[in-house]
PDB file of C-alpha atoms in Angstrom:
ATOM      1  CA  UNK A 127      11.864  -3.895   1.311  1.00  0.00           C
ATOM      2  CA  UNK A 128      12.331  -7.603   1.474  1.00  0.00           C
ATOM      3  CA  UNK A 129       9.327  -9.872   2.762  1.00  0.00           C
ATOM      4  CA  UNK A 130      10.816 -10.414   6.311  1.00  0.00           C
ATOM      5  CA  UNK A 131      10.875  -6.159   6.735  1.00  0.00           C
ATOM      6  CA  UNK A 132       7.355  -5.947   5.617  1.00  0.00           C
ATOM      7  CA  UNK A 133       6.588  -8.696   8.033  1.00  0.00           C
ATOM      8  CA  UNK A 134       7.845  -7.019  11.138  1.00  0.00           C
ATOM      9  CA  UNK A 135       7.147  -3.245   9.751  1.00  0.00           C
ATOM     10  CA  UNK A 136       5.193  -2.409  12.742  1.00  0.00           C
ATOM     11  CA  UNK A 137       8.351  -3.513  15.004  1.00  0.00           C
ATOM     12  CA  UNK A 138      11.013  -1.695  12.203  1.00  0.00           C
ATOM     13  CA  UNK A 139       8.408   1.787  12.179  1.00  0.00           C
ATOM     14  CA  UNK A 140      10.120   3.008   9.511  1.00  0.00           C
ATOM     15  CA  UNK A 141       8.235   6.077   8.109  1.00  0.00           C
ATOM     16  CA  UNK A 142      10.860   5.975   4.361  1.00  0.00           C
ATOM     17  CA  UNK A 143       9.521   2.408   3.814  1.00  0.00           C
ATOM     18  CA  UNK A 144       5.709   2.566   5.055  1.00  0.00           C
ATOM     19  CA  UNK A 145       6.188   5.790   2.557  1.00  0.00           C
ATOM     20  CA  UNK A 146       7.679   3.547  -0.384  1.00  0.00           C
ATOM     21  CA  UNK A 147       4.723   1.380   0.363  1.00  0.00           C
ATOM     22  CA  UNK A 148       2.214   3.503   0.361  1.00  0.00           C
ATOM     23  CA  UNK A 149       3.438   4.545  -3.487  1.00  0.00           C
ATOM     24  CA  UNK A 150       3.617   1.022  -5.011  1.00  0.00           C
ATOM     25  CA  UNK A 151      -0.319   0.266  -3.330  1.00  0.00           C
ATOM     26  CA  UNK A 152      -1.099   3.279  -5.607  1.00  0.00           C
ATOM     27  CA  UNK A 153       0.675   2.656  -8.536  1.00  0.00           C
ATOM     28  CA  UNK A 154      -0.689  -0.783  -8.133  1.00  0.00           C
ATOM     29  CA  UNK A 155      -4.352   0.481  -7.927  1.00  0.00           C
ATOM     30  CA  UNK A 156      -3.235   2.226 -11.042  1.00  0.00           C
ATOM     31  CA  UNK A 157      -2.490  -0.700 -13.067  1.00  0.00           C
ATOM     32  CA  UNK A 158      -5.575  -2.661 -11.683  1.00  0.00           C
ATOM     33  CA  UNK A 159      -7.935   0.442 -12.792  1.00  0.00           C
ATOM     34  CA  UNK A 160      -6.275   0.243 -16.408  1.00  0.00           C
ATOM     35  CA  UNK A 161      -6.955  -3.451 -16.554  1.00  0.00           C
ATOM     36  CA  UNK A 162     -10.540  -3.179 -15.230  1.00  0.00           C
ATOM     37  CA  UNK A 163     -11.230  -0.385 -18.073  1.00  0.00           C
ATOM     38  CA  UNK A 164      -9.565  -2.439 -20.374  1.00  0.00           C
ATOM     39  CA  UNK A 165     -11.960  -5.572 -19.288  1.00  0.00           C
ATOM     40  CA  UNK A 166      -9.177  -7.795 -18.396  1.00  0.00           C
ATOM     41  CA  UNK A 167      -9.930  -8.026 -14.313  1.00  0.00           C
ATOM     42  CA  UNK A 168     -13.954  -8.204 -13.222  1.00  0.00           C
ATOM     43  CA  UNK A 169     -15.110  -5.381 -10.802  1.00  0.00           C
ATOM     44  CA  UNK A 170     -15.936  -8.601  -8.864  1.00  0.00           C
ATOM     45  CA  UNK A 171     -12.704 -10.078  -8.782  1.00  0.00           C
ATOM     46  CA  UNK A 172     -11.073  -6.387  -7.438  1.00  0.00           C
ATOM     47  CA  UNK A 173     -13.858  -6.054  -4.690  1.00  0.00           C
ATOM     48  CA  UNK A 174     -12.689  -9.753  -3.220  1.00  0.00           C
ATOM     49  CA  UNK A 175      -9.062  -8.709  -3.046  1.00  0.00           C
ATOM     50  CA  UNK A 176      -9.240  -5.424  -2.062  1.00  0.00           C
ATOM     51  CA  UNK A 177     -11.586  -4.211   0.859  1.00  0.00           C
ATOM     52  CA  UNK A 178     -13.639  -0.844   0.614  1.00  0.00           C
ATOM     53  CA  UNK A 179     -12.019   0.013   3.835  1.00  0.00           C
ATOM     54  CA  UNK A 180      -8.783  -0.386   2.716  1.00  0.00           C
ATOM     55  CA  UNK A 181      -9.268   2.054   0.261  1.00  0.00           C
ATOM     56  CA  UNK A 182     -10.721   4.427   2.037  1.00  0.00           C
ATOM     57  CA  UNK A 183      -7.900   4.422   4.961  1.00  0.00           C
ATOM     58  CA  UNK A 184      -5.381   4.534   2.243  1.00  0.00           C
ATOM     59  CA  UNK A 185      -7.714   7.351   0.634  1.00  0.00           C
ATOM     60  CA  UNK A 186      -7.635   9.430   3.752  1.00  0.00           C
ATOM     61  CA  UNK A 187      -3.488   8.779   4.144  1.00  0.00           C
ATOM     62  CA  UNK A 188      -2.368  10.074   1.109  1.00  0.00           C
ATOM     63  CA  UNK A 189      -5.115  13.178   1.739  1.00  0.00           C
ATOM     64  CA  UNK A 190      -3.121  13.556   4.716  1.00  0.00           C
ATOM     65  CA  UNK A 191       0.052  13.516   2.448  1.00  0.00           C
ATOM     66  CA  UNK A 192      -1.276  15.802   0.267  1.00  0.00           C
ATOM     67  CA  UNK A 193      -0.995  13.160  -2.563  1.00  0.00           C
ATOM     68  CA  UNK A 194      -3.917  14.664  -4.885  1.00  0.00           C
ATOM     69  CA  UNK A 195      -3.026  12.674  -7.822  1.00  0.00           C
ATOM     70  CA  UNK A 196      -2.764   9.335  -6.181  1.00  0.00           C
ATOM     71  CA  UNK A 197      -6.181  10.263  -4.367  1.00  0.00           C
ATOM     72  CA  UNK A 198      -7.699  10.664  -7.858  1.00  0.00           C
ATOM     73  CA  UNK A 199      -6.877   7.319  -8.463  1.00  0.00           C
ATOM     74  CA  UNK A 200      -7.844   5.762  -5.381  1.00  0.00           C
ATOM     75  CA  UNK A 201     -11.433   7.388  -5.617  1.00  0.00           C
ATOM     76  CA  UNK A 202     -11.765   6.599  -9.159  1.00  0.00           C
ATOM     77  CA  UNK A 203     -11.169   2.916  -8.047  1.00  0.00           C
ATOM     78  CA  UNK A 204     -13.966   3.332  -5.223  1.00  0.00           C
ATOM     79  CA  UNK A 205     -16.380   4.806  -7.558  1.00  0.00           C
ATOM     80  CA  UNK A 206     -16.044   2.584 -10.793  1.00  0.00           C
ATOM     81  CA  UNK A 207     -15.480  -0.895  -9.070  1.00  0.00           C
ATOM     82  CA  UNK A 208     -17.696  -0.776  -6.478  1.00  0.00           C
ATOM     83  CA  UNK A 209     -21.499  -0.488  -6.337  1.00  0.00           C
ATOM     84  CA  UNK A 210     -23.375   1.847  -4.312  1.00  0.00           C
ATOM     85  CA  UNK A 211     -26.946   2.300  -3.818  1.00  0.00           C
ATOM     86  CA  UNK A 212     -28.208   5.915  -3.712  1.00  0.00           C
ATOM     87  CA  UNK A 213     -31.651   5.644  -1.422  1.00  0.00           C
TER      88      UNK A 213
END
């Protein structure tokens, strides 16, 4: 998927490459996790470029999809990057 197709994916609808992007978010997510755990990226820096809602809606899409592994990852991300209060 070139830039121009991801620009007018809404328009093109195409389930094969919303699918395709789906995966590379994830295995993205799984590279920033490494680096985080690593110490290379600050939890900081990942909560400024990637919204908590984001990664919940992606969260509850590949639930949908049945993805378990990917969701592992996903919540993993959630949980170690960014802070929650427990009241």
């Amino acid at each position: 998927m070139n830039s121009e197709e991801y620009y007018h994916i809404g328009v093109y609808g195409d389930t094969e490459d919303i699918d395709s992007l789906l995966l590379s978010r994830v295995k993205h997510l799984s590279w920033v996790l490494g680096c985080y755990r690593q110490g290379s990226i600050r939890s900081t820096t990942i909560v400024e470029l990637i919204p908590l809602r984001s990664l919940q809606s992606l969260l509850l899409q590949m639930e949908k999809r049945e993805e378990y592994e990917m969701c592992t990852t996903i919540l993993d991300m959630m949980i170690e990057c960014y802070p929650t209060e427990i009241k």
